[in-house]
Structures are given as structure tokens and as C-alpha cells.
PDB file of C-alpha atoms in Angstrom:
ATOM      1  CA  MET K   6     -75.458  91.726 -11.258  1.00  0.00           C
ATOM      2  CA  ILE K   7     -78.932  92.461 -12.613  1.00  0.00           C
ATOM      3  CA  MET K   8     -81.549  90.890 -10.401  1.00  0.00           C
ATOM      4  CA  GLY K   9     -84.614  91.770 -12.483  1.00  0.00           C
ATOM      5  CA  ALA K  10     -87.853  91.173 -10.637  1.00  0.00           C
ATOM      6  CA  PHE K  11     -86.207  89.308  -7.789  1.00  0.00           C
ATOM      7  CA  THR K  12     -85.380  90.631  -4.361  1.00  0.00           C
ATOM      8  CA  LEU K  13     -82.563  89.242  -2.285  1.00  0.00           C
ATOM      9  CA  ARG K  14     -82.724  88.151   1.330  1.00  0.00           C
ATOM     10  CA  MET K  15     -79.332  88.977   2.844  1.00  0.00           C
ATOM     11  CA  PRO K  16     -77.830  86.827   5.613  1.00  0.00           C
ATOM     12  CA  LYS K  17     -77.699  88.038   9.191  1.00  0.00           C
ATOM     13  CA  PHE K  18     -73.928  87.658   9.386  1.00  0.00           C
ATOM     14  CA  SER K  19     -70.834  88.750   7.516  1.00  0.00           C
ATOM     15  CA  ILE K  20     -67.456  86.997   7.529  1.00  0.00           C
ATOM     16  CA  PRO K  21     -64.315  88.723   6.212  1.00  0.00           C
ATOM     17  CA  ASN K  22     -63.123  87.221   2.941  1.00  0.00           C
ATOM     18  CA  GLU K  23     -59.632  86.376   4.216  1.00  0.00           C
ATOM     19  CA  GLN K  24     -61.145  84.071   6.847  1.00  0.00           C
ATOM     20  CA  LYS K  25     -62.774  81.786   4.272  1.00  0.00           C
ATOM     21  CA  PRO K  26     -61.017  78.383   4.200  1.00  0.00           C
ATOM     22  CA  ASN K  27     -60.020  77.112   0.766  1.00  0.00           C
ATOM     23  CA  PHE K  28     -61.731  73.755   1.165  1.00  0.00           C
ATOM     24  CA  VAL K  29     -62.918  73.612  -2.462  1.00  0.00           C
ATOM     25  CA  ASN K  30     -60.175  74.506  -4.939  1.00  0.00           C
ATOM     26  CA  LYS K  31     -58.877  73.922  -8.471  1.00  0.00           C
ATOM     27  CA  GLU K  32     -57.770  70.402  -7.613  1.00  0.00           C
ATOM     28  CA  ASP K  33     -61.440  69.578  -7.078  1.00  0.00           C
ATOM     29  CA  LEU K  34     -62.291  71.203 -10.406  1.00  0.00           C
ATOM     30  CA  GLU K  35     -59.601  69.188 -12.176  1.00  0.00           C
ATOM     31  CA  HIS K  36     -60.871  65.954 -10.649  1.00  0.00           C
ATOM     32  CA  LEU K  37     -64.450  66.714 -11.704  1.00  0.00           C
ATOM     33  CA  CYS K  38     -63.301  67.553 -15.246  1.00  0.00           C
ATOM     34  CA  GLN K  39     -61.477  64.216 -15.419  1.00  0.00           C
ATOM     35  CA  LEU K  40     -64.661  62.443 -14.348  1.00  0.00           C
ATOM     36  CA  VAL K  41     -66.721  64.315 -16.940  1.00  0.00           C
ATOM     37  CA  GLU K  42     -64.271  63.489 -19.737  1.00  0.00           C
ATOM     38  CA  MET K  43     -63.866  59.921 -18.399  1.00  0.00           C
ATOM     39  CA  LYS K  44     -60.099  60.358 -18.073  1.00  0.00           C
ATOM     40  CA  ASP K  45     -59.758  59.737 -14.361  1.00  0.00           C
ATOM     41  CA  GLY K  46     -58.278  56.286 -14.939  1.00  0.00           C
ATOM     42  CA  GLY K  47     -60.859  54.544 -12.750  1.00  0.00           C
ATOM     43  CA  PRO K  48     -62.521  51.180 -13.366  1.00  0.00           C
ATOM     44  CA  PRO K  49     -65.185  50.829 -16.087  1.00  0.00           C
ATOM     45  CA  TRP K  50     -68.650  52.251 -15.550  1.00  0.00           C
ATOM     46  CA  ILE K  51     -71.371  49.589 -15.753  1.00  0.00           C
ATOM     47  CA  GLN K  52     -74.741  50.837 -16.988  1.00  0.00           C
ATOM     48  CA  MET K  53     -77.499  49.979 -14.542  1.00  0.00           C
ATOM     49  CA  MET K  54     -80.508  52.069 -15.590  1.00  0.00           C
ATOM     50  CA  ASP K  55     -82.114  53.815 -18.571  1.00  0.00           C
ATOM     51  CA  ARG K  56     -85.509  55.358 -17.797  1.00  0.00           C
ATOM     52  CA  SER K  57     -87.561  58.295 -18.996  1.00  0.00           C
ATOM     53  CA  ALA K  58     -90.567  60.453 -18.127  1.00  0.00           C
ATOM     54  CA  PRO K  59     -92.450  62.877 -20.433  1.00  0.00           C
ATOM     55  CA  ASN K  60     -90.047  65.786 -19.797  1.00  0.00           C
ATOM     56  CA  MET K  61     -87.013  64.016 -18.365  1.00  0.00           C
ATOM     57  CA  SER K  62     -84.681  61.144 -19.237  1.00  0.00           C
ATOM     58  CA  TYR K  63     -82.282  59.382 -16.900  1.00  0.00           C
ATOM     59  CA  LYS K  64     -79.329  57.027 -17.257  1.00  0.00           C
ATOM     60  CA  ALA K  65     -77.153  55.673 -14.455  1.00  0.00           C
ATOM     61  CA  TRP K  66     -73.899  53.765 -14.169  1.00  0.00           C
ATOM     62  CA  GLN K  67     -72.052  52.208 -11.239  1.00  0.00           C
ATOM     63  CA  ARG K  68     -68.480  51.063 -10.600  1.00  0.00           C
ATOM     64  CA  ASP K  69     -66.448  49.606  -7.746  1.00  0.00           C
ATOM     65  CA  PRO K  70     -63.082  51.266  -7.007  1.00  0.00           C
ATOM     66  CA  LYS K  71     -60.266  49.324  -5.357  1.00  0.00           C
ATOM     67  CA  HIS K  72     -60.769  51.292  -2.163  1.00  0.00           C
ATOM     68  CA  GLY K  73     -63.891  53.016  -0.872  1.00  0.00           C
ATOM     69  CA  PRO K  74     -67.634  52.671  -1.441  1.00  0.00           C
ATOM     70  CA  PRO K  75     -69.362  52.087  -4.802  1.00  0.00           C
ATOM     71  CA  GLN K  76     -69.420  55.103  -7.108  1.00  0.00           C
ATOM     72  CA  TYR K  77     -72.313  56.303  -9.255  1.00  0.00           C
ATOM     73  CA  ARG K  78     -72.507  58.308 -12.462  1.00  0.00           C
ATOM     74  CA  SER K  79     -75.806  59.558 -13.873  1.00  0.00           C
ATOM     75  CA  SER K  80     -77.065  61.698 -16.731  1.00  0.00           C
ATOM     76  CA  THR K  81     -80.371  63.492 -16.237  1.00  0.00           C
ATOM     77  CA  ILE K  82     -81.779  65.545 -19.113  1.00  0.00           C
ATOM     78  CA  PHE K  83     -84.538  68.063 -18.419  1.00  0.00           C
ATOM     79  CA  GLU K  84     -86.491  69.301 -21.419  1.00  0.00           C
ATOM     80  CA  ASP K  85     -87.255  73.029 -21.684  1.00  0.00           C
ATOM     81  CA  ALA K  86     -84.675  74.008 -19.083  1.00  0.00           C
ATOM     82  CA  THR K  87     -81.688  76.359 -18.982  1.00  0.00           C
ATOM     83  CA  PRO K  88     -78.385  75.454 -17.287  1.00  0.00           C
ATOM     84  CA  GLU K  89     -78.570  78.604 -15.189  1.00  0.00           C
ATOM     85  CA  LEU K  90     -81.948  77.755 -13.672  1.00  0.00           C
ATOM     86  CA  VAL K  91     -80.994  74.116 -13.068  1.00  0.00           C
ATOM     87  CA  ARG K  92     -77.801  75.332 -11.356  1.00  0.00           C
ATOM     88  CA  ASP K  93     -79.811  77.607  -9.051  1.00  0.00           C
ATOM     89  CA  PHE K  94     -82.356  74.853  -8.385  1.00  0.00           C
ATOM     90  CA  PHE K  95     -79.834  72.364  -7.014  1.00  0.00           C
ATOM     91  CA  TRP K  96     -78.068  75.072  -4.952  1.00  0.00           C
ATOM     92  CA  ASP K  97     -81.267  76.535  -3.469  1.00  0.00           C
ATOM     93  CA  ASP K  98     -81.456  75.003   0.008  1.00  0.00           C
ATOM     94  CA  GLU K  99     -84.457  77.126   0.941  1.00  0.00           C
ATOM     95  CA  PHE K 100     -86.558  75.696  -1.900  1.00  0.00           C
ATOM     96  CA  ARG K 101     -85.136  72.170  -1.599  1.00  0.00           C
ATOM     97  CA  SER K 102     -87.420  71.328   1.305  1.00  0.00           C
ATOM     98  CA  ASN K 103     -90.350  71.617  -1.144  1.00  0.00           C
ATOM     99  CA  TRP K 104     -89.211  68.521  -3.047  1.00  0.00           C
ATOM    100  CA  ASP K 105     -86.592  66.816  -0.846  1.00  0.00           C
ATOM    101  CA  ASP K 106     -88.581  65.470   2.097  1.00  0.00           C
ATOM    102  CA  MET K 107     -85.457  64.139   3.826  1.00  0.00           C
ATOM    103  CA  LEU K 108     -83.940  67.601   4.355  1.00  0.00           C
ATOM    104  CA  ALA K 109     -84.818  68.664   7.907  1.00  0.00           C
ATOM    105  CA  SER K 110     -82.754  71.863   7.948  1.00  0.00           C
ATOM    106  CA  SER K 111     -79.922  73.695   6.208  1.00  0.00           C
ATOM    107  CA  THR K 112     -77.635  76.361   7.650  1.00  0.00           C
ATOM    108  CA  THR K 113     -74.932  78.407   5.951  1.00  0.00           C
ATOM    109  CA  ILE K 114     -71.807  78.317   8.119  1.00  0.00           C
ATOM    110  CA  GLU K 115     -69.484  80.390   5.938  1.00  0.00           C
ATOM    111  CA  GLU K 116     -69.517  81.937   2.486  1.00  0.00           C
ATOM    112  CA  CYS K 117     -67.131  83.831   0.221  1.00  0.00           C
ATOM    113  CA  PRO K 118     -68.694  86.655  -1.831  1.00  0.00           C
ATOM    114  CA  THR K 119     -65.711  86.621  -4.216  1.00  0.00           C
ATOM    115  CA  THR K 120     -65.599  82.949  -5.276  1.00  0.00           C
ATOM    116  CA  GLY K 121     -69.098  81.890  -4.261  1.00  0.00           C
ATOM    117  CA  THR K 122     -67.658  79.131  -2.054  1.00  0.00           C
ATOM    118  CA  MET K 123     -70.015  78.043   0.718  1.00  0.00           C
ATOM    119  CA  ILE K 124     -69.818  75.752   3.724  1.00  0.00           C
ATOM    120  CA  VAL K 125     -73.269  74.540   4.689  1.00  0.00           C
ATOM    121  CA  GLN K 126     -74.702  72.198   7.267  1.00  0.00           C
ATOM    122  CA  TRP K 127     -77.461  69.799   6.297  1.00  0.00           C
ATOM    123  CA  ILE K 128     -79.528  67.748   8.718  1.00  0.00           C
ATOM    124  CA  ARG K 129     -81.299  64.925   6.933  1.00  0.00           C
ATOM    125  CA  LYS K 130     -84.235  63.003   8.332  1.00  0.00           C
ATOM    126  CA  PHE K 131     -84.307  59.227   8.485  1.00  0.00           C
ATOM    127  CA  PRO K 132     -86.948  56.723   9.594  1.00  0.00           C
ATOM    128  CA  PHE K 133     -87.603  56.245  13.295  1.00  0.00           C
ATOM    129  CA  PHE K 134     -85.234  53.259  13.521  1.00  0.00           C
ATOM    130  CA  CYS K 135     -82.233  55.308  12.367  1.00  0.00           C
ATOM    131  CA  LYS K 136     -80.579  58.445  13.701  1.00  0.00           C
ATOM    132  CA  ASP K 137     -80.759  61.594  11.600  1.00  0.00           C
ATOM    133  CA  ARG K 138     -77.583  62.499   9.719  1.00  0.00           C
ATOM    134  CA  GLU K 139     -75.500  65.660   9.621  1.00  0.00           C
ATOM    135  CA  TYR K 140     -73.457  66.784   6.614  1.00  0.00           C
ATOM    136  CA  ILE K 141     -70.873  69.558   6.576  1.00  0.00           C
ATOM    137  CA  ILE K 142     -70.574  70.355   2.867  1.00  0.00           C
ATOM    138  CA  GLY K 143     -68.131  72.590   1.017  1.00  0.00           C
ATOM    139  CA  ARG K 144     -69.332  73.710  -2.402  1.00  0.00           C
ATOM    140  CA  ARG K 145     -68.283  75.949  -5.269  1.00  0.00           C
ATOM    141  CA  ILE K 146     -69.166  76.486  -8.946  1.00  0.00           C
ATOM    142  CA  TRP K 147     -66.911  77.103 -11.937  1.00  0.00           C
ATOM    143  CA  GLU K 148     -68.307  78.418 -15.239  1.00  0.00           C
ATOM    144  CA  SER K 149     -67.075  77.805 -18.776  1.00  0.00           C
ATOM    145  CA  GLY K 150     -69.419  79.356 -21.306  1.00  0.00           C
ATOM    146  CA  ARG K 151     -72.819  77.950 -20.349  1.00  0.00           C
ATOM    147  CA  SER K 152     -71.374  74.847 -18.698  1.00  0.00           C
ATOM    148  CA  TYR K 153     -71.216  74.810 -14.909  1.00  0.00           C
ATOM    149  CA  TYR K 154     -68.906  72.580 -12.886  1.00  0.00           C
ATOM    150  CA  CYS K 155     -70.416  72.250  -9.412  1.00  0.00           C
ATOM    151  CA  VAL K 156     -68.371  70.621  -6.652  1.00  0.00           C
ATOM    152  CA  THR K 157     -69.917  69.562  -3.347  1.00  0.00           C
ATOM    153  CA  LYS K 158     -68.090  67.390  -0.857  1.00  0.00           C
ATOM    154  CA  GLY K 159     -67.779  66.704   2.842  1.00  0.00           C
ATOM    155  CA  VAL K 160     -65.285  69.015   4.578  1.00  0.00           C
ATOM    156  CA  PRO K 161     -63.939  69.316   8.141  1.00  0.00           C
ATOM    157  CA  CYS K 162     -65.413  72.061  10.288  1.00  0.00           C
ATOM    158  CA  PRO K 163     -63.936  72.382  13.804  1.00  0.00           C
ATOM    159  CA  SER K 164     -66.318  75.234  14.621  1.00  0.00           C
ATOM    160  CA  VAL K 165     -69.264  72.799  14.551  1.00  0.00           C
ATOM    161  CA  PRO K 166     -68.705  70.163  17.252  1.00  0.00           C
ATOM    162  CA  ARG K 167     -69.735  66.564  16.658  1.00  0.00           C
ATOM    163  CA  ARG K 168     -72.772  65.229  18.448  1.00  0.00           C
ATOM    164  CA  ASP K 169     -74.142  61.778  19.040  1.00  0.00           C
ATOM    165  CA  THR K 170     -77.365  62.820  17.318  1.00  0.00           C
ATOM    166  CA  PRO K 171     -77.476  63.574  14.476  1.00  0.00           C
ATOM    167  CA  ARG K 172     -74.593  61.373  13.364  1.00  0.00           C
ATOM    168  CA  ARG K 173     -72.110  63.174  11.100  1.00  0.00           C
ATOM    169  CA  VAL K 174     -71.325  61.782   7.635  1.00  0.00           C
ATOM    170  CA  ASP K 175     -67.669  62.344   6.792  1.00  0.00           C
ATOM    171  CA  LEU K 176     -67.114  60.615   3.451  1.00  0.00           C
ATOM    172  CA  TYR K 177     -69.369  62.393   0.972  1.00  0.00           C
ATOM    173  CA  TYR K 178     -68.828  63.456  -2.642  1.00  0.00           C
ATOM    174  CA  SER K 179     -71.561  64.686  -4.968  1.00  0.00           C
ATOM    175  CA  SER K 180     -70.486  66.859  -7.906  1.00  0.00           C
ATOM    176  CA  TRP K 181     -71.977  67.552 -11.292  1.00  0.00           C
ATOM    177  CA  CYS K 182     -71.581  69.254 -14.650  1.00  0.00           C
ATOM    178  CA  ILE K 183     -74.610  71.196 -15.899  1.00  0.00           C
ATOM    179  CA  ARG K 184     -74.746  72.064 -19.606  1.00  0.00           C
ATOM    180  CA  ALA K 185     -77.146  72.834 -22.439  1.00  0.00           C
ATOM    181  CA  VAL K 186     -77.862  69.937 -24.813  1.00  0.00           C
ATOM    182  CA  GLU K 187     -80.112  69.274 -27.773  1.00  0.00           C
ATOM    183  CA  SER K 188     -83.714  68.448 -27.072  1.00  0.00           C
ATOM    184  CA  LYS K 189     -84.671  64.812 -27.511  1.00  0.00           C
ATOM    185  CA  ARG K 190     -87.652  66.052 -29.502  1.00  0.00           C
ATOM    186  CA  GLY K 191     -85.408  66.166 -32.569  1.00  0.00           C
ATOM    187  CA  ASN K 192     -85.681  69.872 -33.348  1.00  0.00           C
ATOM    188  CA  GLY K 193     -81.920  70.452 -33.144  1.00  0.00           C
ATOM    189  CA  GLN K 194     -82.311  73.212 -30.544  1.00  0.00           C
ATOM    190  CA  LEU K 195     -80.294  73.479 -27.311  1.00  0.00           C
ATOM    191  CA  THR K 196     -83.440  73.767 -25.236  1.00  0.00           C
ATOM    192  CA  ALA K 197     -82.685  70.881 -22.874  1.00  0.00           C
ATOM    193  CA  CYS K 198     -80.240  70.702 -19.973  1.00  0.00           C
ATOM    194  CA  GLU K 199     -78.073  67.770 -18.907  1.00  0.00           C
ATOM    195  CA  VAL K 200     -76.954  67.183 -15.327  1.00  0.00           C
ATOM    196  CA  LEU K 201     -73.999  64.787 -15.292  1.00  0.00           C
ATOM    197  CA  LEU K 202     -73.659  63.693 -11.650  1.00  0.00           C
ATOM    198  CA  PHE K 203     -70.883  61.789  -9.847  1.00  0.00           C
ATOM    199  CA  HIS K 204     -71.706  60.572  -6.356  1.00  0.00           C
ATOM    200  CA  TYR K 205     -70.444  58.364  -3.550  1.00  0.00           C
ATOM    201  CA  GLU K 206     -70.687  58.280   0.217  1.00  0.00           C
ATOM    202  CA  ASP K 207     -69.993  55.938   3.118  1.00  0.00           C
ATOM    203  CA  MET K 208     -73.282  54.244   3.937  1.00  0.00           C
ATOM    204  CA  GLY K 209     -71.980  52.050   6.722  1.00  0.00           C
ATOM    205  CA  ILE K 210     -73.696  48.882   5.471  1.00  0.00           C
ATOM    206  CA  PRO K 211     -72.403  45.937   3.385  1.00  0.00           C
ATOM    207  CA  TRP K 212     -71.711  47.386  -0.046  1.00  0.00           C
ATOM    208  CA  GLU K 213     -73.388  44.606  -2.023  1.00  0.00           C
ATOM    209  CA  LEU K 214     -76.544  45.133   0.007  1.00  0.00           C
ATOM    210  CA  ALA K 215     -76.335  48.890  -0.534  1.00  0.00           C
ATOM    211  CA  LYS K 216     -75.954  48.447  -4.298  1.00  0.00           C
ATOM    212  CA  LEU K 217     -79.000  46.189  -4.367  1.00  0.00           C
ATOM    213  CA  GLY K 218     -81.080  48.769  -2.512  1.00  0.00           C
ATOM    214  CA  ILE K 219     -79.948  51.651  -4.716  1.00  0.00           C
ATOM    215  CA  ARG K 220     -80.738  49.711  -7.869  1.00  0.00           C
ATOM    216  CA  LYS K 221     -84.271  49.010  -6.648  1.00  0.00           C
ATOM    217  CA  GLY K 222     -85.011  52.460  -5.242  1.00  0.00           C
ATOM    218  CA  MET K 223     -83.084  54.879  -7.457  1.00  0.00           C
ATOM    219  CA  TRP K 224     -85.687  55.631 -10.124  1.00  0.00           C
ATOM    220  CA  GLY K 225     -88.433  56.143  -7.561  1.00  0.00           C
ATOM    221  CA  ALA K 226     -86.312  58.797  -5.864  1.00  0.00           C
ATOM    222  CA  VAL K 227     -85.035  60.443  -9.069  1.00  0.00           C
ATOM    223  CA  LYS K 228     -88.384  60.881 -10.793  1.00  0.00           C
ATOM    224  CA  LYS K 229     -89.604  63.061  -7.912  1.00  0.00           C
ATOM    225  CA  ILE K 230     -86.985  65.684  -8.761  1.00  0.00           C
ATOM    226  CA  GLU K 231     -88.628  66.696 -12.047  1.00  0.00           C
ATOM    227  CA  PRO K 232     -91.914  67.983 -10.495  1.00  0.00           C
ATOM    228  CA  GLY K 233     -89.815  69.895  -7.968  1.00  0.00           C
ATOM    229  CA  PHE K 234     -87.841  71.557 -10.744  1.00  0.00           C
ATOM    230  CA  ARG K 235     -91.014  72.522 -12.646  1.00  0.00           C
ATOM    231  CA  ALA K 236     -92.397  74.115  -9.479  1.00  0.00           C
ATOM    232  CA  TYR K 237     -89.123  76.034  -9.155  1.00  0.00           C
ATOM    233  CA  GLN K 238     -89.424  77.186 -12.775  1.00  0.00           C
ATOM    234  CA  LYS K 239     -92.894  78.553 -12.100  1.00  0.00           C
ATOM    235  CA  ALA K 240     -91.847  80.256  -8.884  1.00  0.00           C
ATOM    236  CA  ARG K 241     -88.915  82.015 -10.526  1.00  0.00           C
ATOM    237  CA  ALA K 242     -91.004  83.001 -13.547  1.00  0.00           C
ATOM    238  CA  SER K 243     -93.602  84.563 -11.241  1.00  0.00           C
ATOM    239  CA  GLY K 244     -90.959  86.788  -9.622  1.00  0.00           C
ATOM    240  CA  ALA K 245     -90.504  84.894  -6.357  1.00  0.00           C
ATOM    241  CA  PRO K 246     -87.769  86.328  -4.084  1.00  0.00           C
ATOM    242  CA  LEU K 247     -84.305  84.999  -4.859  1.00  0.00           C
ATOM    243  CA  SER K 248     -82.955  83.074  -1.889  1.00  0.00           C
ATOM    244  CA  ARG K 249     -79.449  83.635  -0.575  1.00  0.00           C
ATOM    245  CA  PRO K 250     -78.209  80.176  -1.720  1.00  0.00           C
ATOM    246  CA  ALA K 251     -79.581  80.789  -5.231  1.00  0.00           C
ATOM    247  CA  PHE K 252     -77.836  84.169  -5.284  1.00  0.00           C
ATOM    248  CA  MET K 253     -74.557  82.513  -4.247  1.00  0.00           C
ATOM    249  CA  ALA K 254     -75.013  79.995  -7.080  1.00  0.00           C
ATOM    250  CA  GLN K 255     -74.647  82.886  -9.505  1.00  0.00           C
ATOM    251  CA  ILE K 256     -71.168  83.806  -8.215  1.00  0.00           C
ATOM    252  CA  ASN K 257     -69.004  81.553 -10.373  1.00  0.00           C
ATOM    253  CA  SER K 258     -65.274  81.318 -11.006  1.00  0.00           C
ATOM    254  CA  LYS K 259     -64.706  81.735 -14.750  1.00  0.00           C
ATOM    255  CA  ILE K 260     -62.593  79.259 -16.700  1.00  0.00           C
ATOM    256  CA  GLY K 261     -61.947  79.246 -20.437  1.00  0.00           C
ATOM    257  CA  PRO K 262     -62.309  76.310 -22.837  1.00  0.00           C
ATOM    258  CA  GLU K 263     -58.537  76.349 -23.359  1.00  0.00           C
ATOM    259  CA  TYR K 264     -58.057  75.552 -19.669  1.00  0.00           C
ATOM    260  CA  LEU K 265     -60.379  72.575 -19.935  1.00  0.00           C
ATOM    261  CA  ARG K 266     -58.490  71.360 -23.016  1.00  0.00           C
ATOM    262  CA  PHE K 267     -55.233  71.791 -21.091  1.00  0.00           C
ATOM    263  CA  LEU K 268     -56.543  69.514 -18.337  1.00  0.00           C
ATOM    264  CA  GLY K 269     -57.492  66.858 -20.849  1.00  0.00           C
ATOM    265  CA  ASP K 270     -54.187  67.053 -22.731  1.00  0.00           C
ATOM    266  CA  THR K 271     -51.779  67.107 -19.804  1.00  0.00           C
ATOM    267  CA  GLU K 272     -53.253  64.479 -17.531  1.00  0.00           C
ATOM    268  CA  ASN K 273     -51.560  61.152 -18.186  1.00  0.00           C
ATOM    269  CA  LEU K 274     -54.503  59.065 -17.173  1.00  0.00           C
ATOM    270  CA  SER K 275     -56.150  56.229 -19.049  1.00  0.00           C
ATOM    271  CA  GLU K 276     -59.626  56.722 -20.359  1.00  0.00           C
ATOM    272  CA  THR K 277     -62.445  55.097 -18.437  1.00  0.00           C
ATOM    273  CA  GLN K 278     -64.712  52.736 -20.309  1.00  0.00           C
ATOM    274  CA  ILE K 279     -68.467  52.361 -20.140  1.00  0.00           C
ATOM    275  CA  ALA K 280     -69.947  48.906 -20.248  1.00  0.00           C
ATOM    276  CA  SER K 281     -73.610  48.026 -20.679  1.00  0.00           C
ATOM    277  CA  THR K 282     -75.593  45.547 -18.653  1.00  0.00           C
ATOM    278  CA  SER K 283     -79.217  44.566 -18.252  1.00  0.00           C
ATOM    279  CA  ASP K 284     -81.455  46.870 -16.230  1.00  0.00           C
ATOM    280  CA  LYS K 285     -82.365  43.841 -14.102  1.00  0.00           C
ATOM    281  CA  PRO K 286     -79.903  42.843 -11.360  1.00  0.00           C
ATOM    282  CA  SER K 287     -78.564  39.326 -11.732  1.00  0.00           C
ATOM    283  CA  GLY K 288     -77.739  38.818  -8.083  1.00  0.00           C
ATOM    284  CA  ARG K 289     -74.995  36.343  -8.993  1.00  0.00           C
ATOM    285  CA  ASN K 290     -72.498  37.940  -6.614  1.00  0.00           C
ATOM    286  CA  ILE K 291     -74.858  38.168  -3.626  1.00  0.00           C
ATOM    287  CA  PRO K 292     -75.188  35.017  -1.511  1.00  0.00           C
ATOM    288  CA  LYS K 293     -78.744  33.873  -0.852  1.00  0.00           C
ATOM    289  CA  LEU K 294     -78.054  33.907   2.855  1.00  0.00           C
ATOM    290  CA  LEU K 295     -77.128  37.605   2.659  1.00  0.00           C
ATOM    291  CA  ILE K 296     -80.328  38.430   0.798  1.00  0.00           C
ATOM    292  CA  PHE K 297     -82.551  36.364   3.088  1.00  0.00           C
ATOM    293  CA  GLY K 298     -80.862  37.755   6.207  1.00  0.00           C
ATOM    294  CA  GLY K 299     -80.490  41.210   4.796  1.00  0.00           C
ATOM    295  CA  ALA K 300     -83.193  42.729   6.967  1.00  0.00           C
ATOM    296  CA  ILE K 301     -81.258  41.738  10.074  1.00  0.00           C
ATOM    297  CA  ILE K 302     -77.960  43.013   8.648  1.00  0.00           C
ATOM    298  CA  LEU K 303     -79.608  46.266   7.629  1.00  0.00           C
ATOM    299  CA  ALA K 304     -81.183  46.794  11.036  1.00  0.00           C
ATOM    300  CA  CYS K 305     -77.829  46.216  12.744  1.00  0.00           C
ATOM    301  CA  SER K 306     -76.067  48.591  10.362  1.00  0.00           C
ATOM    302  CA  LEU K 307     -78.477  51.502  10.224  1.00  0.00           C
ATOM    303  CA  ASP K 308     -76.842  53.425  13.029  1.00  0.00           C
ATOM    304  CA  ARG K 309     -73.292  53.148  11.676  1.00  0.00           C
ATOM    305  CA  GLY K 310     -73.506  55.449   8.687  1.00  0.00           C
ATOM    306  CA  LEU K 311     -75.572  57.163   6.018  1.00  0.00           C
ATOM    307  CA  LEU K 312     -78.410  55.403   4.214  1.00  0.00           C
ATOM    308  CA  THR K 313     -79.928  57.234   1.283  1.00  0.00           C
ATOM    309  CA  LYS K 314     -83.641  57.119   0.656  1.00  0.00           C
ATOM    310  CA  ALA K 315     -82.983  54.812  -2.279  1.00  0.00           C
ATOM    311  CA  VAL K 316     -81.195  52.318  -0.047  1.00  0.00           C
ATOM    312  CA  ILE K 317     -83.743  52.430   2.768  1.00  0.00           C
ATOM    313  CA  PHE K 318     -86.810  51.951   0.633  1.00  0.00           C
ATOM    314  CA  GLY K 319     -85.112  50.006  -2.139  1.00  0.00           C
ATOM    315  CA  VAL K 320     -83.856  47.312   0.192  1.00  0.00           C
ATOM    316  CA  ALA K 321     -87.163  47.245   2.026  1.00  0.00           C
ATOM    317  CA  ARG K 322     -89.018  46.739  -1.263  1.00  0.00           C
ATOM    318  CA  ARG K 323     -86.602  44.001  -2.275  1.00  0.00           C
ATOM    319  CA  PHE K 324     -87.076  42.135   0.990  1.00  0.00           C
ATOM    320  CA  GLY K 325     -90.848  42.508   0.695  1.00  0.00           C
ATOM    321  CA  ASN K 326     -90.806  40.945  -2.761  1.00  0.00           C
ATOM    322  CA  ILE K 327     -88.679  38.053  -1.538  1.00  0.00           C
ATOM    323  CA  GLY K 328     -91.043  37.497   1.361  1.00  0.00           C
ATOM    324  CA  ASN K 329     -94.061  37.398  -0.968  1.00  0.00           C
ATOM    325  CA  ARG K 330     -92.403  34.794  -3.185  1.00  0.00           C
ATOM    326  CA  LEU K 331     -91.486  32.655  -0.189  1.00  0.00           C
TER     327      LEU K 331
END
């Protein structure tokens, strides 16, 4: 692999390839492809947001499966961006702390130099009234042309014992497809990059309350990613050293377009619909008592599971607005 102006910081450890667990495999790729093509047979996606900034646009959808927490689908389009750099950006744990202020630390537990599979540990910071959270994440990237299918999910890891603090998050799924798309500037050029994300996790709070918080806080959290990506662009263009996670992001398992077509043709699953709703939450399904007492419920639930930044600050903002009106 040609590294150009970049130098590579090698890890201080080496693990034989045959010892790498196969926690992220083709079944995960097939599931992600079904989500991308909307052929997973799940419930309809309900549009909840459509926002834009000068060099970025963002759309989000949400749905409620029969079992498990709410699921989210989003499409983020960065102007003047390549899929390869966006791929490296989201994989680069060393640079992430420059734009993700909830990431306290990241550690690579295992890696496979053949497939690029990694198992990493994240410790995420939370406000003083909530314990920090630990994630053990398995991740791997498949490449088809200039489209990248990136799977990240929570995986078991017996070698890292559980602790009371930080509290481990077990149910976690966050995977995306990165691909070149036409610029929204109307020039017909594939100079923009779309990140199609699918995400869910167990937050440990009432799901209706969590959905309310995410709806209120999502855009505030998302729009901070774009300045972080532009800073990453500048750093890479200036010849900054290539981090180990970014190097691992470039080790991809190749798949052909015929394989992707095979997945779409052979899976006997119904297509998933997309419905459109107002960007403003109606609140019809949330009892007034739950909203008014939400601060108490939230405080009692904080230590039972993961709360994203969107939930924490979104719910807080919502309660503040209600208090002002009262």
C-alpha cells in the first residue's frame, strides 16, 4: 500500500492472525446490505428530520421494531469529500477526540491485518450524575468499488472483565454505507459523499422519553461533526501522520457488485417503506404526566444504561422549555 507523505505509528503488540475471533462476518455484511437496500422486512421508517448546513445536509428516520429499542436511519451528505477520507475519519479513534468530546479513551484490544477486523474498547464520558460507559466494539469494512460497508457492533470480550465503573453497554449497533454521490450544487459531479447510517442501542430509559430527547438534541450533535471532518481534511492534506486506526480502515474485504445483487435477489424479505412526518414532534403518544415527571424518571434511569449526548441534552432542553411555559 502506498502511504505517500504519511508515516505510520505501529502498535506495541502483535497478535497471531489465527487467534482473531470472527465476531464480524459476512452475516453482518448481508444484514447491512439489506438495511441499505431497505429489504430487511422491518417496519416502516418515519422521517423525523431534514436539515442542512452550508457544506452538509442531513436527513433522519426512526422506527420501532417489535422487540428492542427504537432504531434510527440517517443520510448525511458532505460536499467536497471522498468516500475514502470519510471512511478513515470515522474509523480514526486518535483524531476522534478532537471533535467527539464524549470520548474519554480508546484502546485497540485485537486486530487482524488480513481482514482489517478490529476489537476496540471505548470509554465515553457522561455528566457528573451518570457513570461513564464502556463499549467493546467489533468492526470491519467491506469494499465494493468506491462504496464502503462499515459494520460496528457490540461484541463479547472475556479478556476484558466487567467493572462497576464504567458501566458496560452490551446492546449496540452502529453501521453505515459510505459512497460517492452527486453534489447538491447541481454540477452533476460525484464530488460529495453520503454516509447512510443505521443505529440503535439500549439506553436503559423509557423509550418514548428517549425518542423525545433524541428528536430535540440530534441536530445539535450532528452539526458538530462537519467542522471535525473539515479539520481532518486539512490535517491529512498537510501530511499529518496516519494513525493506526486510519491505516486499519484501509484494509478492506473486497466484494463485487454481482455479490450485492445476489443478496438483493435471493433474500425473500419484504421491502421496507419510508413514511414522512412533520419535523415537529406531536407528542400524542406521550402522556403529560410522563413529560412533566420526565426529569425524575430520567434521573432514576441514568445509571441503568447508555444515554447519548442527544438524549441527555435533548431531554434537558425539552424539560427546560416546558418549565418556562409553565
